[in-house]
mmCIF file of C-alpha atoms in Angstrom:
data_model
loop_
_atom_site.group_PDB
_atom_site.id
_atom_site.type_symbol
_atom_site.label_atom_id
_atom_site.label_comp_id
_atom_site.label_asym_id
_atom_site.label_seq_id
_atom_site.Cartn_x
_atom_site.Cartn_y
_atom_site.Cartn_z
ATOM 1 C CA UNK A 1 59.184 -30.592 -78.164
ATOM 2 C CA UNK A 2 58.070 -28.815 -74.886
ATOM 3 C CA UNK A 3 58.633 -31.386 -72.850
ATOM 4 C CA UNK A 4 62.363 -30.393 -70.968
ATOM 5 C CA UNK A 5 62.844 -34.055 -70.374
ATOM 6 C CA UNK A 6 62.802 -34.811 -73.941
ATOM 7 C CA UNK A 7 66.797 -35.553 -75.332
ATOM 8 C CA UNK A 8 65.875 -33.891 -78.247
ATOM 9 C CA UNK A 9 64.528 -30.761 -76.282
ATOM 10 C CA UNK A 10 67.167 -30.998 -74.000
ATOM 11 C CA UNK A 11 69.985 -30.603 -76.894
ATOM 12 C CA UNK A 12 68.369 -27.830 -79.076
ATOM 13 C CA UNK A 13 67.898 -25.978 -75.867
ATOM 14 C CA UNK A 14 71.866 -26.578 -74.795
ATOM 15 C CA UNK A 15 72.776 -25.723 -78.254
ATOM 16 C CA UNK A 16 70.992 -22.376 -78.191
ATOM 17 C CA UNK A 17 72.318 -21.650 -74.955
ATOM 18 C CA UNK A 18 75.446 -22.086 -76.484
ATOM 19 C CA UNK A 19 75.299 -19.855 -79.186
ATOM 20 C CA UNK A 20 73.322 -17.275 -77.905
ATOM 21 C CA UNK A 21 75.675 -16.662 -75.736
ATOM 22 C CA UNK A 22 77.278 -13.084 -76.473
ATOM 23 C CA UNK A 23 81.305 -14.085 -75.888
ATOM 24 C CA UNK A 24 79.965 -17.065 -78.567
ATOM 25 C CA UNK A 25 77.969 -13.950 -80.934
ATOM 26 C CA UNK A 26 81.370 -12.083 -80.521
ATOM 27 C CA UNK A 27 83.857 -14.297 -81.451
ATOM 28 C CA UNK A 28 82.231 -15.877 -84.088
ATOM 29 C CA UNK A 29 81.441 -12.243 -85.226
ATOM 30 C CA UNK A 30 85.161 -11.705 -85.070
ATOM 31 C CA UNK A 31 86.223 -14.640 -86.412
ATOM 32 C CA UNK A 32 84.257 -14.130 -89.471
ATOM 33 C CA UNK A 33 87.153 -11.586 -90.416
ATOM 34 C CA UNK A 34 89.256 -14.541 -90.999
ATOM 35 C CA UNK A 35 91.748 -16.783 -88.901
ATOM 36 C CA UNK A 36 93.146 -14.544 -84.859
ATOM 37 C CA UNK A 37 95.365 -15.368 -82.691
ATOM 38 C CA UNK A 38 94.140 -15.521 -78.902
ATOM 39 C CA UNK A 39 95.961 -11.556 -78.319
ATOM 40 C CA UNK A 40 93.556 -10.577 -81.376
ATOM 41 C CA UNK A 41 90.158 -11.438 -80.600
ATOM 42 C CA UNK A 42 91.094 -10.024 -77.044
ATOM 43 C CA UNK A 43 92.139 -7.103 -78.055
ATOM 44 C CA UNK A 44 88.777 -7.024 -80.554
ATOM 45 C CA UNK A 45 86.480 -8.207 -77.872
ATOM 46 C CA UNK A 46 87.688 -5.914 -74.714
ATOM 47 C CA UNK A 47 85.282 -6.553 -72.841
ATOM 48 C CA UNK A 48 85.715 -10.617 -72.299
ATOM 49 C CA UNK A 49 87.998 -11.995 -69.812
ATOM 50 C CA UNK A 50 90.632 -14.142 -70.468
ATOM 51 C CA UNK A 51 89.212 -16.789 -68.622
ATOM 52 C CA UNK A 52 85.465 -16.836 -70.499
ATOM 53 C CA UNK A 53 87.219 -15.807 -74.275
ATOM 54 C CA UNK A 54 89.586 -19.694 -73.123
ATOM 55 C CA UNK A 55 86.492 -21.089 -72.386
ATOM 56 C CA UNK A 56 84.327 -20.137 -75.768
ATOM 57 C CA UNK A 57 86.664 -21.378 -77.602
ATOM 58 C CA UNK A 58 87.186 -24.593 -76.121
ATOM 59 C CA UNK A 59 83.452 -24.893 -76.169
ATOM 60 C CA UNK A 60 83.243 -23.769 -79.568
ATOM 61 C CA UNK A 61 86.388 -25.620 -80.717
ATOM 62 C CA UNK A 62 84.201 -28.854 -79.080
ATOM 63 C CA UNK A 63 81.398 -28.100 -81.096
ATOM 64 C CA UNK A 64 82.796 -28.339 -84.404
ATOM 65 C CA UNK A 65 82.768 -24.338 -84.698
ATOM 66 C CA UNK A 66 86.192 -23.620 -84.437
ATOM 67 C CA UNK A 67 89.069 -24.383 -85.386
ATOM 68 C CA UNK A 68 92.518 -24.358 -83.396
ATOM 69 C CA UNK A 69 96.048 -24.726 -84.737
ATOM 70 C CA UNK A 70 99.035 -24.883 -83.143
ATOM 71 C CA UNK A 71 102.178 -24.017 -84.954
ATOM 72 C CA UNK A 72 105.252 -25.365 -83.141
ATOM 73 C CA UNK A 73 107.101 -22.056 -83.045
ATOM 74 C CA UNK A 74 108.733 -20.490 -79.627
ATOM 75 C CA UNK A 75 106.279 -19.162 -77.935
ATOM 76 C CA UNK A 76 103.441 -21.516 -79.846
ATOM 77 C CA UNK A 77 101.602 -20.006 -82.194
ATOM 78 C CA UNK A 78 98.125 -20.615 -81.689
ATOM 79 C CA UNK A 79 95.128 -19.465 -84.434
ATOM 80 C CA UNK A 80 91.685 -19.402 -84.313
ATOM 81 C CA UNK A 81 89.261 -20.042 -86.831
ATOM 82 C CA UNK A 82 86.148 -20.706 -88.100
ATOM 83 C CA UNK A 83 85.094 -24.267 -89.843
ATOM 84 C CA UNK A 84 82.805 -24.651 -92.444
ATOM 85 C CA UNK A 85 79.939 -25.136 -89.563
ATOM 86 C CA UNK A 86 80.968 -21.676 -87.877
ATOM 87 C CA UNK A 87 80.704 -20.115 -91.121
ATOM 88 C CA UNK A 88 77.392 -21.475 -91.568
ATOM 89 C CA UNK A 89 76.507 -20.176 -88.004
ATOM 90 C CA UNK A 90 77.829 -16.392 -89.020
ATOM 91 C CA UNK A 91 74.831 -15.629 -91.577
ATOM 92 C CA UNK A 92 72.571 -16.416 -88.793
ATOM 93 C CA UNK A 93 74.527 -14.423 -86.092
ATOM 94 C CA UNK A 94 74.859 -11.240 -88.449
ATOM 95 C CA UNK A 95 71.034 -11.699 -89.454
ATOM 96 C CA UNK A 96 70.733 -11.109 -85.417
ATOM 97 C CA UNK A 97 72.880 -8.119 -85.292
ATOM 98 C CA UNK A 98 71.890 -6.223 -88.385
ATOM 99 C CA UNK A 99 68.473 -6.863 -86.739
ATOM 100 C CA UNK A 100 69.958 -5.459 -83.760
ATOM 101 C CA UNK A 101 71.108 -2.666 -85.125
ATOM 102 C CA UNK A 102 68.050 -1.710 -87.477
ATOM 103 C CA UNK A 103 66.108 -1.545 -84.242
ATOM 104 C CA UNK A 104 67.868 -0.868 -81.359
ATOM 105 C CA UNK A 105 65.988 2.918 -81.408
ATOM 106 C CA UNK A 106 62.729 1.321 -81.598
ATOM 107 C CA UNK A 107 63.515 -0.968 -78.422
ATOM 108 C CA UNK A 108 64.895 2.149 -76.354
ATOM 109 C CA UNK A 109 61.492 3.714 -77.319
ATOM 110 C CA UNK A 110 59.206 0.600 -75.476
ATOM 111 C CA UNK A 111 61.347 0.334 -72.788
ATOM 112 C CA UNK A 112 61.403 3.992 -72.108
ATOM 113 C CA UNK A 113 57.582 4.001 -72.616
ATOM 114 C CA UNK A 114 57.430 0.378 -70.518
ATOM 115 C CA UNK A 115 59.607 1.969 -67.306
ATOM 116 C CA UNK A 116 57.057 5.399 -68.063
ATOM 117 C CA UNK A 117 54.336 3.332 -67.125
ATOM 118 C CA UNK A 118 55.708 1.226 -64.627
ATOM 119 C CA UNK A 119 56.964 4.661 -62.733
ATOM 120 C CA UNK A 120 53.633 5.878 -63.126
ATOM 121 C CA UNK A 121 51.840 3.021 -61.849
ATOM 122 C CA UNK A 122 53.964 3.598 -58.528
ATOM 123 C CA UNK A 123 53.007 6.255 -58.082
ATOM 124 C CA UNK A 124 49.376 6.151 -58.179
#
């Protein structure tokens, strides 16, 4: 499986990129709250663009992770959710951040001790 030329390799490694990707953590984080509209998981994920929150979930939508309805209304009423897949992929993704969260202090504390060290090999 190390071998980058291997198809096998080659999809794991596109699927992780996929949903390691934070807008991907994010919406299906958001998601996970039940079915948003586009305006919604913007306005609960401020910091993505329009363009790259379209994107996820086209990607995401491609993937078999979400699901998008349209509801033939004026303006359209589009909704986001998650399908049975997505929800699978939500354990997994709030494993990550409860993880995350349980020891972000610890990770500021080797970095700080890391850049410490690095600072004082400088200046030797």
């Amino acid at each position: 499986m190390k071998d980058p030329t291997n198809p096998v390799c080659r999809t794991i490694s596109t699927l992780l990129s996929r949903i390691g990707d934070k807008w991907t953590v994010l919406v299906v984080q958001t998601l996970g709250e039940g079915s948003k509209r586009f305006n919604e998981l913007r306005r609960e994920i401020p910091s993505v663009s329009q363009r790259m929150l379209t994107l996820t979930l086209r990607n995401l939508e491609r993937d078999g992770i979400v699901n998008r309805t349209v509801t033939p209304t004026i303006p359209p009423r589009v909704d986001y959710e998650l399908t049975e897949l997505g929800q699978s992929l939500q354990r997994p993704i709030c494993g990550l951040a409860t993880w995350a969260t349980e020891n972000v202090e610890a990770i500021h504390m080797a970095q700080a001790k890391f850049d410490a060290q690095q600072d004082e090999a400088r200046a030797a």
